[in-house]
PDB file of C-alpha atoms in Angstrom:
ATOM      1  CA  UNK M   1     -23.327  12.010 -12.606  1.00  0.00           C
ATOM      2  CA  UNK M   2     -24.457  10.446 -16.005  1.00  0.00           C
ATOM      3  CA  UNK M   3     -22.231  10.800 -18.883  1.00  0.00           C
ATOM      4  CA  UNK M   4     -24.457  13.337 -21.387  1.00  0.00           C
ATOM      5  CA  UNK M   5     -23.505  10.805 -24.026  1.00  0.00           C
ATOM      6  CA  UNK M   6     -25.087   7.850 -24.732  1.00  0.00           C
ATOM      7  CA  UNK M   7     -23.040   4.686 -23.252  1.00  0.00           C
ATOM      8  CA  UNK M   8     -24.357   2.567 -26.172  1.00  0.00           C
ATOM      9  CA  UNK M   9     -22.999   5.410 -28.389  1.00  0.00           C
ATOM     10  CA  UNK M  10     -19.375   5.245 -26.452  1.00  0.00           C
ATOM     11  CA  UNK M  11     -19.553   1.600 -26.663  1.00  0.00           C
ATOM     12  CA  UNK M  12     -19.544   1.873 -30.469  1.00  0.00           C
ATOM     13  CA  UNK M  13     -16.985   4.401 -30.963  1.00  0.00           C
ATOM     14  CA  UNK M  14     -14.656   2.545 -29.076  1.00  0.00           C
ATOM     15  CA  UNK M  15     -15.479  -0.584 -31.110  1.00  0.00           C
ATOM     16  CA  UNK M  16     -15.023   1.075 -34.685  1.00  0.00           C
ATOM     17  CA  UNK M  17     -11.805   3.371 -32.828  1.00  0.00           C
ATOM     18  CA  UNK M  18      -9.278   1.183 -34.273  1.00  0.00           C
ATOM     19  CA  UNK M  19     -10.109   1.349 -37.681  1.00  0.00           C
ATOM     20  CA  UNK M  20     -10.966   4.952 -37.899  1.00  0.00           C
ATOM     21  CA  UNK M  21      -8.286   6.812 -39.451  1.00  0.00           C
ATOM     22  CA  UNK M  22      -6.207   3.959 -40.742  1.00  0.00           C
ATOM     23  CA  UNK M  23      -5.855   4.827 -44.521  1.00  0.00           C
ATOM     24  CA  UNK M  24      -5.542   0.928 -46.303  1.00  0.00           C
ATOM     25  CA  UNK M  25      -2.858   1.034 -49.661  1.00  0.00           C
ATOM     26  CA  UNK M  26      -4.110   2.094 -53.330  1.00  0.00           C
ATOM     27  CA  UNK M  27      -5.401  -1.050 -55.224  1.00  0.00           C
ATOM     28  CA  UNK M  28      -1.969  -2.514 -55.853  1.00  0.00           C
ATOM     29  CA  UNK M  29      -3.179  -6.398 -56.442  1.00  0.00           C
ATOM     30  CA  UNK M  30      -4.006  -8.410 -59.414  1.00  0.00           C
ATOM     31  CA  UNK M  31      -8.081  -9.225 -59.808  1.00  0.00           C
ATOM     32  CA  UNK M  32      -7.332 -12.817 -58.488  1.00  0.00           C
ATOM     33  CA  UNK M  33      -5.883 -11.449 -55.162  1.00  0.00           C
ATOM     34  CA  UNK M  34      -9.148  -9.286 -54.116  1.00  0.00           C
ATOM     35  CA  UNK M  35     -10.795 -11.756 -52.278  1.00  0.00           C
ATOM     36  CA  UNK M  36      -7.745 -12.964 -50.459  1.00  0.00           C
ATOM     37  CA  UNK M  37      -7.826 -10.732 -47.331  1.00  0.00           C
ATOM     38  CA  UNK M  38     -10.925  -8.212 -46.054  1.00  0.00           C
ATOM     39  CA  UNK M  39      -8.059  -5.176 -45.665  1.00  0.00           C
ATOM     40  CA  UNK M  40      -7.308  -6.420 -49.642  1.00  0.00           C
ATOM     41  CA  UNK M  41     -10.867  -6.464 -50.350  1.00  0.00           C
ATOM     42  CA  UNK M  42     -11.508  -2.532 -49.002  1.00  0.00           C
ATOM     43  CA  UNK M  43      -8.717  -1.497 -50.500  1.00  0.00           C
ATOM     44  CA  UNK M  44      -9.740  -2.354 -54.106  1.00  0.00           C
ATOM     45  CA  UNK M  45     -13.653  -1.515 -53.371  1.00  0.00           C
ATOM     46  CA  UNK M  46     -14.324  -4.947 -53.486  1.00  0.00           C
ATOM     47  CA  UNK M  47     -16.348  -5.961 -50.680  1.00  0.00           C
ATOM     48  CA  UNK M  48     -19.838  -6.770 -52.503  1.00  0.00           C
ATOM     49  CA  UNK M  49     -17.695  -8.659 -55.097  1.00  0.00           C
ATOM     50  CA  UNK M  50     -16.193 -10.964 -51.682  1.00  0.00           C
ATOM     51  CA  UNK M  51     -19.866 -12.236 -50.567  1.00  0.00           C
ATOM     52  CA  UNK M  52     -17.823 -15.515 -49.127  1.00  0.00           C
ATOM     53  CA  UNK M  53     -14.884 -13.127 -46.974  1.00  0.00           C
ATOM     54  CA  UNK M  54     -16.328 -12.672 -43.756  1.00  0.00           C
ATOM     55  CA  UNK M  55     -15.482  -9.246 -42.193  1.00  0.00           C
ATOM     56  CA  UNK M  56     -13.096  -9.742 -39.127  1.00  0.00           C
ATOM     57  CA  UNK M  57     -14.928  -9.242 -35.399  1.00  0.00           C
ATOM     58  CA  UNK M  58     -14.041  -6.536 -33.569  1.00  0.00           C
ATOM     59  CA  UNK M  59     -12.795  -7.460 -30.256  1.00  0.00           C
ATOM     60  CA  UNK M  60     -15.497  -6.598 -27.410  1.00  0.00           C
ATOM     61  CA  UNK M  61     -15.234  -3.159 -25.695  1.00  0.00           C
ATOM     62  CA  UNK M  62     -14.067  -3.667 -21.990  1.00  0.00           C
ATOM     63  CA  UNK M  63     -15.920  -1.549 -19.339  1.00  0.00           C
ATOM     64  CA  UNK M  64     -14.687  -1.582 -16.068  1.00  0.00           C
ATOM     65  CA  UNK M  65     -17.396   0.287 -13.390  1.00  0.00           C
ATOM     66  CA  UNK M  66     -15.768   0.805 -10.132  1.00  0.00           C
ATOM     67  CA  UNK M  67     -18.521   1.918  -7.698  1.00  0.00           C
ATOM     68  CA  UNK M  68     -20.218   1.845  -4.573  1.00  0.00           C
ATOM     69  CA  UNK M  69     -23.735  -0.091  -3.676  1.00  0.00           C
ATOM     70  CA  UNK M  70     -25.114   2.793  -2.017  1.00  0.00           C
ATOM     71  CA  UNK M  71     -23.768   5.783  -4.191  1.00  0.00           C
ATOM     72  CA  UNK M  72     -26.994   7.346  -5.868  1.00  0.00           C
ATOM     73  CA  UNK M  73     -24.371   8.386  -8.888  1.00  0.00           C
ATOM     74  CA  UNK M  74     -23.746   4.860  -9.236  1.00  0.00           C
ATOM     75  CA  UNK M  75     -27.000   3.589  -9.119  1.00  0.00           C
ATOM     76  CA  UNK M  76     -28.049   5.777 -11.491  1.00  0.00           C
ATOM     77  CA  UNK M  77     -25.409   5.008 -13.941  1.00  0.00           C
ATOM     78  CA  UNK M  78     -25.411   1.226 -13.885  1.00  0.00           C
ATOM     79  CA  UNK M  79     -29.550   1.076 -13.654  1.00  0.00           C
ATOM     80  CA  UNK M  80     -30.424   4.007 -16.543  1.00  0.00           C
ATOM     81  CA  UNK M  81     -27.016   3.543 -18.482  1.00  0.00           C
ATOM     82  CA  UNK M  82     -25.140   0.351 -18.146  1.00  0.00           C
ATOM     83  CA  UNK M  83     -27.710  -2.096 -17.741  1.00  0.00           C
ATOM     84  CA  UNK M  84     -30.145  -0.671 -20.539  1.00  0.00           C
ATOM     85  CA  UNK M  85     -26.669  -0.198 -23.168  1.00  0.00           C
ATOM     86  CA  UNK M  86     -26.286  -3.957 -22.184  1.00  0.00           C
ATOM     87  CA  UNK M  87     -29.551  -5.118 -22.873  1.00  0.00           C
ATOM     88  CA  UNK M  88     -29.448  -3.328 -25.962  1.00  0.00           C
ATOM     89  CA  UNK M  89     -25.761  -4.311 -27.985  1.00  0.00           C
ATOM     90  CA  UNK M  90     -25.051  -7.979 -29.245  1.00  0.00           C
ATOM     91  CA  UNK M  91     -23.091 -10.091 -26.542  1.00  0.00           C
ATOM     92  CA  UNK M  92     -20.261  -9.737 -27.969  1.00  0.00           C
ATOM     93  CA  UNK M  93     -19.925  -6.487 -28.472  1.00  0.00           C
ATOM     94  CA  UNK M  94     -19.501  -5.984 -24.578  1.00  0.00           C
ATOM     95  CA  UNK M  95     -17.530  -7.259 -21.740  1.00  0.00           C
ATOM     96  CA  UNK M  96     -18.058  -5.639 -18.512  1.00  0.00           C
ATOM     97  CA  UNK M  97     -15.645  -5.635 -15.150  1.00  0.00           C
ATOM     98  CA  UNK M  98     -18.078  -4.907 -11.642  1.00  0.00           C
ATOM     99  CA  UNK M  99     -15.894  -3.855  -8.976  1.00  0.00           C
ATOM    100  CA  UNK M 100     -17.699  -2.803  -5.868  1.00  0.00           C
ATOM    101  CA  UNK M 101     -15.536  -0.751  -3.559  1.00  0.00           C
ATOM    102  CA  UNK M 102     -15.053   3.008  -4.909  1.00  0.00           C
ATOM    103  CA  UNK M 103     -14.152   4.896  -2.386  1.00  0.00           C
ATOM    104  CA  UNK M 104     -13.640   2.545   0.555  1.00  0.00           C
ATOM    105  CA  UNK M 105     -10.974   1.530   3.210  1.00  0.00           C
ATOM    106  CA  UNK M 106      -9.582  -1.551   4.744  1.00  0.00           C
ATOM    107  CA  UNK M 107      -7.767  -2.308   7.616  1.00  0.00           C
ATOM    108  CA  UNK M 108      -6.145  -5.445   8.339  1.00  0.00           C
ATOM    109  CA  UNK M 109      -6.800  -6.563  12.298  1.00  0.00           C
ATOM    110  CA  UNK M 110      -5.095  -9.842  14.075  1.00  0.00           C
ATOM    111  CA  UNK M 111      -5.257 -11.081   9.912  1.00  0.00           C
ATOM    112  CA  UNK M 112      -8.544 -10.287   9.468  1.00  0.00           C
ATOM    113  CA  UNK M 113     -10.045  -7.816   6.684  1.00  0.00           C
ATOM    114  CA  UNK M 114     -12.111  -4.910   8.236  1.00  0.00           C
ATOM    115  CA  UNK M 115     -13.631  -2.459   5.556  1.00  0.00           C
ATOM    116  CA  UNK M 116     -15.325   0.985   6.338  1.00  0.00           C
ATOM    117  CA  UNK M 117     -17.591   2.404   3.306  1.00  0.00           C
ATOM    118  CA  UNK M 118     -18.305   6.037   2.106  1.00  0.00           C
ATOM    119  CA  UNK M 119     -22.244   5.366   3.252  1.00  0.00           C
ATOM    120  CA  UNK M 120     -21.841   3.646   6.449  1.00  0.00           C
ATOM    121  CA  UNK M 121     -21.695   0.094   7.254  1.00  0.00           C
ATOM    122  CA  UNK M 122     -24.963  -0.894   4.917  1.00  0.00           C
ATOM    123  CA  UNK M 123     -23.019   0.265   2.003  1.00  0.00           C
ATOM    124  CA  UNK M 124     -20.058  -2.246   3.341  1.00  0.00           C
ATOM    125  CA  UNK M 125     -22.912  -5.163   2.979  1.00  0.00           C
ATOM    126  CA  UNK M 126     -24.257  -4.229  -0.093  1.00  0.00           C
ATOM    127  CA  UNK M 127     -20.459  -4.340  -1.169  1.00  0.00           C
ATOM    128  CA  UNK M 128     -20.393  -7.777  -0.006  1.00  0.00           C
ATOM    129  CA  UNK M 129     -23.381  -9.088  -1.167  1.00  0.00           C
ATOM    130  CA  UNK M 130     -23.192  -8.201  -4.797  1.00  0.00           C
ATOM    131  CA  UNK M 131     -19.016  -9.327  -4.481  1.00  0.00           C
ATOM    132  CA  UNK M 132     -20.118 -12.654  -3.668  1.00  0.00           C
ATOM    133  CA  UNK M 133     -22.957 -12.949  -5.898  1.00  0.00           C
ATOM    134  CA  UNK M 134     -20.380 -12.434  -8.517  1.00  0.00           C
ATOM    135  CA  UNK M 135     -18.179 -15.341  -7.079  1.00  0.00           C
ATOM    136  CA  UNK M 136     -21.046 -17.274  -6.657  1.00  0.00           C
ATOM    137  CA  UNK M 137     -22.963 -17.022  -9.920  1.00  0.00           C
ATOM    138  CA  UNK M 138     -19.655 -17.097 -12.209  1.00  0.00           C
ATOM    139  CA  UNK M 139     -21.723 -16.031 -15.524  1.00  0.00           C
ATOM    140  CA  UNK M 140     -22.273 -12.359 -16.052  1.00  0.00           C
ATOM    141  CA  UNK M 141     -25.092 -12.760 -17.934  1.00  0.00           C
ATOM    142  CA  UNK M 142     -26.606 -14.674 -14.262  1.00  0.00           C
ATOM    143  CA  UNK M 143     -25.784 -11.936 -11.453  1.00  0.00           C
ATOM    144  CA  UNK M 144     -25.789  -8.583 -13.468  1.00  0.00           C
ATOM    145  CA  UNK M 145     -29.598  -8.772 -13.628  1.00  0.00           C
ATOM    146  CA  UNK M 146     -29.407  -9.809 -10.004  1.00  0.00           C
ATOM    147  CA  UNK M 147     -27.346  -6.688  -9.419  1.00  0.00           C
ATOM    148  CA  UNK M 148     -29.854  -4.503 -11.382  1.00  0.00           C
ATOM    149  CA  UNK M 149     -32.573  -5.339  -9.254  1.00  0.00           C
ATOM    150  CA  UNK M 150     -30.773  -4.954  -6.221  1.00  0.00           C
ATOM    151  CA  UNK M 151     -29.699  -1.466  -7.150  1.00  0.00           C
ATOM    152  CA  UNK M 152     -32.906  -0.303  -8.615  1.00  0.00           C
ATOM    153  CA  UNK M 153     -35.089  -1.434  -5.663  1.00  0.00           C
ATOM    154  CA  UNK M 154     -35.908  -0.373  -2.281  1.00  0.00           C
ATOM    155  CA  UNK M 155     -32.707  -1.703  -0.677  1.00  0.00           C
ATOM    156  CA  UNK M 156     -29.916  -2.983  -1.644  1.00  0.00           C
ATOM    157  CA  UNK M 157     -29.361  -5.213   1.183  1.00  0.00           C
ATOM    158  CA  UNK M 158     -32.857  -6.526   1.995  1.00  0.00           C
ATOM    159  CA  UNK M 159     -33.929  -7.389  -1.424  1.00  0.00           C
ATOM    160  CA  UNK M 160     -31.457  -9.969  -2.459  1.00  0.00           C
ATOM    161  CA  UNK M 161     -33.633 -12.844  -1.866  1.00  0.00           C
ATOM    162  CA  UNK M 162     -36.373 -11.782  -3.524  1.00  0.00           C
ATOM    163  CA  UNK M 163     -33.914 -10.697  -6.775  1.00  0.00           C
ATOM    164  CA  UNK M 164     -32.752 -14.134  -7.223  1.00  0.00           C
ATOM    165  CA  UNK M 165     -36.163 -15.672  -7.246  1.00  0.00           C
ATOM    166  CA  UNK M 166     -37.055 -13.460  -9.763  1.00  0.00           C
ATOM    167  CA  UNK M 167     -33.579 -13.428 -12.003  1.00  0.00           C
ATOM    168  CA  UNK M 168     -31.485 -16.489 -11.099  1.00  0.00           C
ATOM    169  CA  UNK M 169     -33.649 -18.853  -8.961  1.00  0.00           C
ATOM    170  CA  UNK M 170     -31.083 -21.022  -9.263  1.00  0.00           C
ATOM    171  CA  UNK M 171     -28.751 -19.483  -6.984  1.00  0.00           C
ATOM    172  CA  UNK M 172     -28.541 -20.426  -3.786  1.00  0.00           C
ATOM    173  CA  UNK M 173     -28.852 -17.478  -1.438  1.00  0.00           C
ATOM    174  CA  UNK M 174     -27.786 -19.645   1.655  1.00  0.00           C
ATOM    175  CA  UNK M 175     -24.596 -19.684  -0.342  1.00  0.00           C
ATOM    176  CA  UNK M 176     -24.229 -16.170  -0.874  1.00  0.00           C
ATOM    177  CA  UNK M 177     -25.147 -14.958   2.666  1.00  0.00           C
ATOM    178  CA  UNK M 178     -22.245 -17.774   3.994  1.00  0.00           C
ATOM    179  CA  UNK M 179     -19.607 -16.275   1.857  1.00  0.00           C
ATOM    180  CA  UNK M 180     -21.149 -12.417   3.108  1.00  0.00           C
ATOM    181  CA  UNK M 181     -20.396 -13.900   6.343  1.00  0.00           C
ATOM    182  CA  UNK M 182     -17.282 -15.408   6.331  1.00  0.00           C
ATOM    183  CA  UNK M 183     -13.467 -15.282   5.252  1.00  0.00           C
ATOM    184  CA  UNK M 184     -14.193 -15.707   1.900  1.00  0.00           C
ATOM    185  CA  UNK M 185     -16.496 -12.576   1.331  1.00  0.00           C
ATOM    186  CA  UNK M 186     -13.514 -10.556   3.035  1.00  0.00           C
ATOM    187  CA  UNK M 187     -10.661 -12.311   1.015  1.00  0.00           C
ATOM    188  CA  UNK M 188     -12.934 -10.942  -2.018  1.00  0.00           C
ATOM    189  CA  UNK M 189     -13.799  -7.562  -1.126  1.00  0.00           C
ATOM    190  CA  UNK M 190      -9.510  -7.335   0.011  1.00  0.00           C
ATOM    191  CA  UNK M 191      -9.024  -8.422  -3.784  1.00  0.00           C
ATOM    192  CA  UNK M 192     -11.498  -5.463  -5.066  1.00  0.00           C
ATOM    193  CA  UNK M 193      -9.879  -3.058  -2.632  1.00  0.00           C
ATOM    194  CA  UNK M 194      -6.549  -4.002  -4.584  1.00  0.00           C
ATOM    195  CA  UNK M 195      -7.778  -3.769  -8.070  1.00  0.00           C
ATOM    196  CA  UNK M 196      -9.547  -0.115  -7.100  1.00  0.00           C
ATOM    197  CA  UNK M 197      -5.885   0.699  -5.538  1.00  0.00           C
ATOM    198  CA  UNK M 198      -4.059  -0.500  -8.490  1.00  0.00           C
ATOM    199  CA  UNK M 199      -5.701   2.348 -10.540  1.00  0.00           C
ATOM    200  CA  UNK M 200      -3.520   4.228 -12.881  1.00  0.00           C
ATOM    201  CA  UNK M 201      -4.355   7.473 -12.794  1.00  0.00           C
ATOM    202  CA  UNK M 202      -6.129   6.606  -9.131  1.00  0.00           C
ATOM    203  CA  UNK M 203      -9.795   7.048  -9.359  1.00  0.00           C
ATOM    204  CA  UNK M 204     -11.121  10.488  -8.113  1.00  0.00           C
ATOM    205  CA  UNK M 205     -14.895   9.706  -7.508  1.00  0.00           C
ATOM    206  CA  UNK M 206     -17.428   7.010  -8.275  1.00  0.00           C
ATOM    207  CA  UNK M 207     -18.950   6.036 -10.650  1.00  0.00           C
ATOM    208  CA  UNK M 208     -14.978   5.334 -12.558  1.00  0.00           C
ATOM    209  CA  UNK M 209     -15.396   4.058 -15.422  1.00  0.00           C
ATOM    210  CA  UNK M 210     -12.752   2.598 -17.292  1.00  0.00           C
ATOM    211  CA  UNK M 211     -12.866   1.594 -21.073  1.00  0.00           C
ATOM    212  CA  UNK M 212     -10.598  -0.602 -22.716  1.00  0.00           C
ATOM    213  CA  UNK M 213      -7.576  -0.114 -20.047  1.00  0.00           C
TER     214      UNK M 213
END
C-alpha cells in the first residue's frame, strides 16, 4: 500500500534531517571572520550579509524500491508516488536504486539461474525485461520513464516496444530482448536476487523501500 505521506514530502525531510537539531556555537568570531564559513555565517545571523558564500548542497536522498513487475502495490507506488515525486524535485535532490525481484526465488540448475516469481512466470519476464533495460540504457533518467510506461500500461511484458519508441527510441529493443534471453539477463536478475537477500532487517513485503541505507 501507498505511504499516507507524501514521498516528495519524505524526500525533503530526509534531505534537511541532518541539519535539524544541530544547535551551531553563540557568535564567538570577530566581524572579519563571518563570511569565512556558511556554519560561521548562521551562527552570527549573517547570511544576507554573505551574498558571495554559497550554501553547501545537501547530498541527494537515496531511495532504494525493491519490488515486483506484477505486484499491483508496486505499481501503484512507483506510477502515483515515485515517478510523479521524481518528476517533481530538482535532479539532484534524488537518487533512486530499482531492484526488481521482491519476493522471488532462484535455483541454481547444471550452473544455470532458474527464478520462480510471486505472480507466475509473466512476473519472472517483466523482472527481466525492466533488469535489462536498466543494463542496457545505463542513464536513469533513459529507462525509468521506460519503466513507468511499462508499469502503468496494459502489460508489462507486451508493451516494451512500444515504451521505447515513445521514451527512449534510441534503445535498441533487439538488445534488450537478447539479454531477456540469454545468460546475461540471468547473471543480472542472480545479482538482484543477492542485493534483495542482503537486506538488513530482510524485507517483509513489497513495495520495500529503503531510504538512505
Amino acid at each position: 500500500m501507498a505511504p499516507a505521506v507524501p514521498l516528495a514530502l519524505l524526500v525533503l525531510v530526509a534531505l534537511l534531517a541532518p541539519g535539524l537539531g544541530v544547535a551551531f556555537p553563540g557568535c564567538e568570531y570577530p566581524a572579519h571572520l563571518w563570511c569565512s564559513s556558511w556554519e560561521i555565517a548562521v551562527a552570527c545571523q549573517a547570511e544576507s550579509r554573505c551574498a558571495d558564500l554559497s550554501r553547501p548542497a545537501a547530498a541527494p536522498v537515496e531511495l532504494s524500491l525493491y519490488y515486483e513487475s506484477l505486484c499491483p502495490a508496486c505499481r501503484e507506488f512507483l506510477v502515483q508516488e515515485l515517478f510523479t515525486t521524481w518528476l517533481l524535485l530538482p535532479a539532484e535532490a534524488l537518487s533512486i536504486t530499482l531492484v526488481p525481484y521482491g519476493n522471488a526465488e532462484e535455483r541454481n540448475v547444471s550452473g544455470k539461474w532458474h527464478f520462480q516469481c510471486q505472480h507466475g512466470p509473466e512476473e519472472c519476464l517483466g523482472n527481466m525485461i525492466e533488469t535489462c533495460l536498466m543494463h542496457e540504457a545505463k542513464n536513469f533518467s533513459t529507462y525509468f520513464p521506460v519503466i513507468f510506461c511499462l508499469e502503468s500500461g496494459s502489460s508489462v511484458t507486451k508493451n516494451l516496444e512500444a515504451c521505447l519508441q515513445v521514451y527512449a527510441p534510441q534503445l535498441d529493443g533487439g538488445r534488450i530482448a537478447a539479454c531477456v534471453q540469454g545468460d546475461a539477463g540471468a547473471a543480472l536478475m542472480h545479482r538482484n536476487a543477492q542485493l534483495t537477500e542482503a537486506l538488513d532487517p530482510p524485507h517483509q513485503y513489497v513495495p520495500w523501500i529503503v531510504i538512505n541505507g
